[in-house]
PDB file of C-alpha atoms in Angstrom:
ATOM      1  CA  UNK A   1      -5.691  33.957  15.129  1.00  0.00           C
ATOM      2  CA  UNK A   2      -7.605  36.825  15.805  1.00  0.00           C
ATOM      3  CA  UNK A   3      -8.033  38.604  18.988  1.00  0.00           C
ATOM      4  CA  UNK A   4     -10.835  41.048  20.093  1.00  0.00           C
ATOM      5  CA  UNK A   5      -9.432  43.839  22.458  1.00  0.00           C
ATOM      6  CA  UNK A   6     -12.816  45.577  23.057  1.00  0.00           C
ATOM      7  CA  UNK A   7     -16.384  45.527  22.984  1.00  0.00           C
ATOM      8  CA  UNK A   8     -16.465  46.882  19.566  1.00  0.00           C
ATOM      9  CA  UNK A   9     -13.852  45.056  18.518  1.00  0.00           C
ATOM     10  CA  UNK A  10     -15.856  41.651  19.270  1.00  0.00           C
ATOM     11  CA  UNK A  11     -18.554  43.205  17.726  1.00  0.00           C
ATOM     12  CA  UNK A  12     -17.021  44.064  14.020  1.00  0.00           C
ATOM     13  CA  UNK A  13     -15.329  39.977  14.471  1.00  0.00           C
ATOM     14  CA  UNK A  14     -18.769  38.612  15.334  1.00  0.00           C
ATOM     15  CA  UNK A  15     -20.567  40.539  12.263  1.00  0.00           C
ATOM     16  CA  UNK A  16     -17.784  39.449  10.409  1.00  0.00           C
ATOM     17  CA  UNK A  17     -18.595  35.705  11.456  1.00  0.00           C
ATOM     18  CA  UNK A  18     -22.061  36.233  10.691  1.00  0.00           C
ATOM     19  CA  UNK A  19     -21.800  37.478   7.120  1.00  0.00           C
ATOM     20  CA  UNK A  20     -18.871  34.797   6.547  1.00  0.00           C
ATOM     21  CA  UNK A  21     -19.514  31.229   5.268  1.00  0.00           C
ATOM     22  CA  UNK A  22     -16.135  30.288   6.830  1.00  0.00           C
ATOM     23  CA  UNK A  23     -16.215  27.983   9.998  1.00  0.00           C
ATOM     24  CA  UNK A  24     -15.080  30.130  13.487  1.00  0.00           C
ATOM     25  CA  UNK A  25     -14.183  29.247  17.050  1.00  0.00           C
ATOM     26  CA  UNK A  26     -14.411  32.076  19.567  1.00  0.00           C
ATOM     27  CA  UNK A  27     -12.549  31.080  22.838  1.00  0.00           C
ATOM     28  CA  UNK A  28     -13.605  33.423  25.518  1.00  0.00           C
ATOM     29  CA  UNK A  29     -11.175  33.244  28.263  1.00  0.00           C
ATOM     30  CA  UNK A  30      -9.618  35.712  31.346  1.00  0.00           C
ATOM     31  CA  UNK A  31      -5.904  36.481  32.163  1.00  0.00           C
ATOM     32  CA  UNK A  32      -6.572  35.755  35.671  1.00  0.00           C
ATOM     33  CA  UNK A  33      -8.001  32.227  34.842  1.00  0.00           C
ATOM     34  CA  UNK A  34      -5.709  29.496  35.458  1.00  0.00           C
ATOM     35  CA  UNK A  35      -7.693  27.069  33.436  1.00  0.00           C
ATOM     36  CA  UNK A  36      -7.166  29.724  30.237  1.00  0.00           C
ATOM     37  CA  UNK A  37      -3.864  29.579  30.442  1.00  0.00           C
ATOM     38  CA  UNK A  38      -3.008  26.506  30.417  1.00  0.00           C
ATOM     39  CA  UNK A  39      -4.985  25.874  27.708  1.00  0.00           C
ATOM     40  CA  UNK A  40      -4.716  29.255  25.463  1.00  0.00           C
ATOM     41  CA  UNK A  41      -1.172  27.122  24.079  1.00  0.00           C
ATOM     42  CA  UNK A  42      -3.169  24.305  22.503  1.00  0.00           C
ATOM     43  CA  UNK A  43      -5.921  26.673  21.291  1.00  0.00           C
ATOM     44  CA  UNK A  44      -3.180  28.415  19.172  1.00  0.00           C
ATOM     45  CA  UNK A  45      -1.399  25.368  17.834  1.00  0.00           C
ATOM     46  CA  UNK A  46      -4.681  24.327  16.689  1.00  0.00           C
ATOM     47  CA  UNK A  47      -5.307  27.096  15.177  1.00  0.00           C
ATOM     48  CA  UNK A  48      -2.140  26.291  13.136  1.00  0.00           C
ATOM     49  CA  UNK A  49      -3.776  22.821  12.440  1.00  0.00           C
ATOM     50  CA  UNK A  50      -7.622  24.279  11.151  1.00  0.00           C
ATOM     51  CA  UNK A  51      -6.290  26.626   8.591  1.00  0.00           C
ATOM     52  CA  UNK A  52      -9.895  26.781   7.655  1.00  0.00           C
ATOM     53  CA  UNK A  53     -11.247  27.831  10.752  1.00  0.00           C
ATOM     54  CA  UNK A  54     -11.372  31.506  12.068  1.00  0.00           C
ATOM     55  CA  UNK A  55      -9.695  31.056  15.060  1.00  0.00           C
ATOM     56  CA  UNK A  56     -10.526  34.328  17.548  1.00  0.00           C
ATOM     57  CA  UNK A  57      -9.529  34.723  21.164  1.00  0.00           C
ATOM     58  CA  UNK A  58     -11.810  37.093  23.614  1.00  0.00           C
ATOM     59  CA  UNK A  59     -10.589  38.284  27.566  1.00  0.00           C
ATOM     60  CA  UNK A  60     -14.202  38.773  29.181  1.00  0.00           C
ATOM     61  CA  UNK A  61     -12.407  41.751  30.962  1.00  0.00           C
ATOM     62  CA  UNK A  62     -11.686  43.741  27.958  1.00  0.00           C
ATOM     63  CA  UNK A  63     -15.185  43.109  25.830  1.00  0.00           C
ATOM     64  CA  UNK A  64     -17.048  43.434  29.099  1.00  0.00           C
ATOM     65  CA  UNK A  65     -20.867  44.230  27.541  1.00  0.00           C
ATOM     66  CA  UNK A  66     -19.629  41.999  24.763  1.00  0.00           C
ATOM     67  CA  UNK A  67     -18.981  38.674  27.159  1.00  0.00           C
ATOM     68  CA  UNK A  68     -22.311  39.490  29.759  1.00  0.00           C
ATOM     69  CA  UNK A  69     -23.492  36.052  28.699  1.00  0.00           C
ATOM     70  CA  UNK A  70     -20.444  34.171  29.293  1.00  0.00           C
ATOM     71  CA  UNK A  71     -21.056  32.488  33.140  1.00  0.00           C
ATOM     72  CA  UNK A  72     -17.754  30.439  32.973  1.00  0.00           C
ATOM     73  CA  UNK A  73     -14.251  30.698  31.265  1.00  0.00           C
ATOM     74  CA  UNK A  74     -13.074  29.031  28.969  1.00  0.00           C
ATOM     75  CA  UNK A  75     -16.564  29.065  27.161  1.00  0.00           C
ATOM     76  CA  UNK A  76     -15.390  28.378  23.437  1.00  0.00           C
ATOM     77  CA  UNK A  77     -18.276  28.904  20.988  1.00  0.00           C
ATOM     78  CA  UNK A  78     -18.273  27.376  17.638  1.00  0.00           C
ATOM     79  CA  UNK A  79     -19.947  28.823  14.310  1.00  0.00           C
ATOM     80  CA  UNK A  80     -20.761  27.440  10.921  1.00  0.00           C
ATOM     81  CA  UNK A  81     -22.617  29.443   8.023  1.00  0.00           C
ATOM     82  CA  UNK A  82     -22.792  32.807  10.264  1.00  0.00           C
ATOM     83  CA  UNK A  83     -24.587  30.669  13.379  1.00  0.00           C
ATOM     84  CA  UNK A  84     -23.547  29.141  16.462  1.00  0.00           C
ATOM     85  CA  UNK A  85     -23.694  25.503  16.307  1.00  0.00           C
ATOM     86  CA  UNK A  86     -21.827  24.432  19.267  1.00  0.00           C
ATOM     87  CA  UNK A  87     -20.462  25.828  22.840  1.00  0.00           C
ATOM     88  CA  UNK A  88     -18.026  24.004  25.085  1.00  0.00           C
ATOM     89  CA  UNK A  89     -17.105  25.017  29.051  1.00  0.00           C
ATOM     90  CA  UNK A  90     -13.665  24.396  30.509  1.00  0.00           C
ATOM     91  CA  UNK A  91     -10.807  22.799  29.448  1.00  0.00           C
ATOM     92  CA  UNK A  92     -10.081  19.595  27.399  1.00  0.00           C
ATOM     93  CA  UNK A  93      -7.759  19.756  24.638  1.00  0.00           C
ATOM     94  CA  UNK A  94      -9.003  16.190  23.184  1.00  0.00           C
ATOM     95  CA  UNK A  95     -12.650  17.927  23.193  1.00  0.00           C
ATOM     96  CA  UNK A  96     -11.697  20.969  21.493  1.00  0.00           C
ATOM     97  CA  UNK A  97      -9.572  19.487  18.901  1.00  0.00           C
ATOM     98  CA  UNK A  98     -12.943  16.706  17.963  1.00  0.00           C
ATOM     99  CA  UNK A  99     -15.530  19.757  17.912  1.00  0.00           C
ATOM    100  CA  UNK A 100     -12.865  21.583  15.567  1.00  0.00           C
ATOM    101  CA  UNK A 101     -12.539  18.738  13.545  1.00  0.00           C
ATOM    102  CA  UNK A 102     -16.640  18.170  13.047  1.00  0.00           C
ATOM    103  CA  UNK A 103     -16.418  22.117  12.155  1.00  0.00           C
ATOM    104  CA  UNK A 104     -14.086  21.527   9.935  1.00  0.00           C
TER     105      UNK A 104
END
């Protein structure tokens, strides 16, 4: 798993996605969000279980102009062939996992 610590960090990950034909989840969270936390532990096993899936974690308070667009945490965006194809609010482990495997 990959995690963007800045603006331009999210920035070089999401050209990266863009360019890449690999699947990729982007789970945009907040360490002040209690909902994040309790599910940031499934997101990483997960990522264990979707070895083809670029699995990348973003804190909306360190990518600020990055994360403008994101209006509720978790937002977790999904991307096939360099586009988004899918975006899911809030938690929901069950969800996630049958999103991932569609991606997949």
């Amino acid at each position: 798993m990959e995690t963007a610590t800045s603006d331009q960090s999210l920035i070089t990950i999401l050209d990266d996605i863009k360019s890449s034909k690999l699947p990729a989840v982007i789970n945009y969270g907040a360490s002040w969000c209690g909902v994040c936390s309790q599910t940031f532990p499934a997101f990483q096993e997960l990522s264990s279980s979707f070895k083809r899936i670029k699995f990348v974690y973003a804190d909306i308070d360190e990518c600020p102009e990055t994360t403008l667009h994101i209006r509720y945490t978790p937002t977790f965006q999904f991307y096939r062939d360099g586009e988004k194809v899918d975006e899911m609010f809030g938690a929901g482990e069950e969800r996630l996992h049958d999103r991932l495997w569609l991606l997949s």
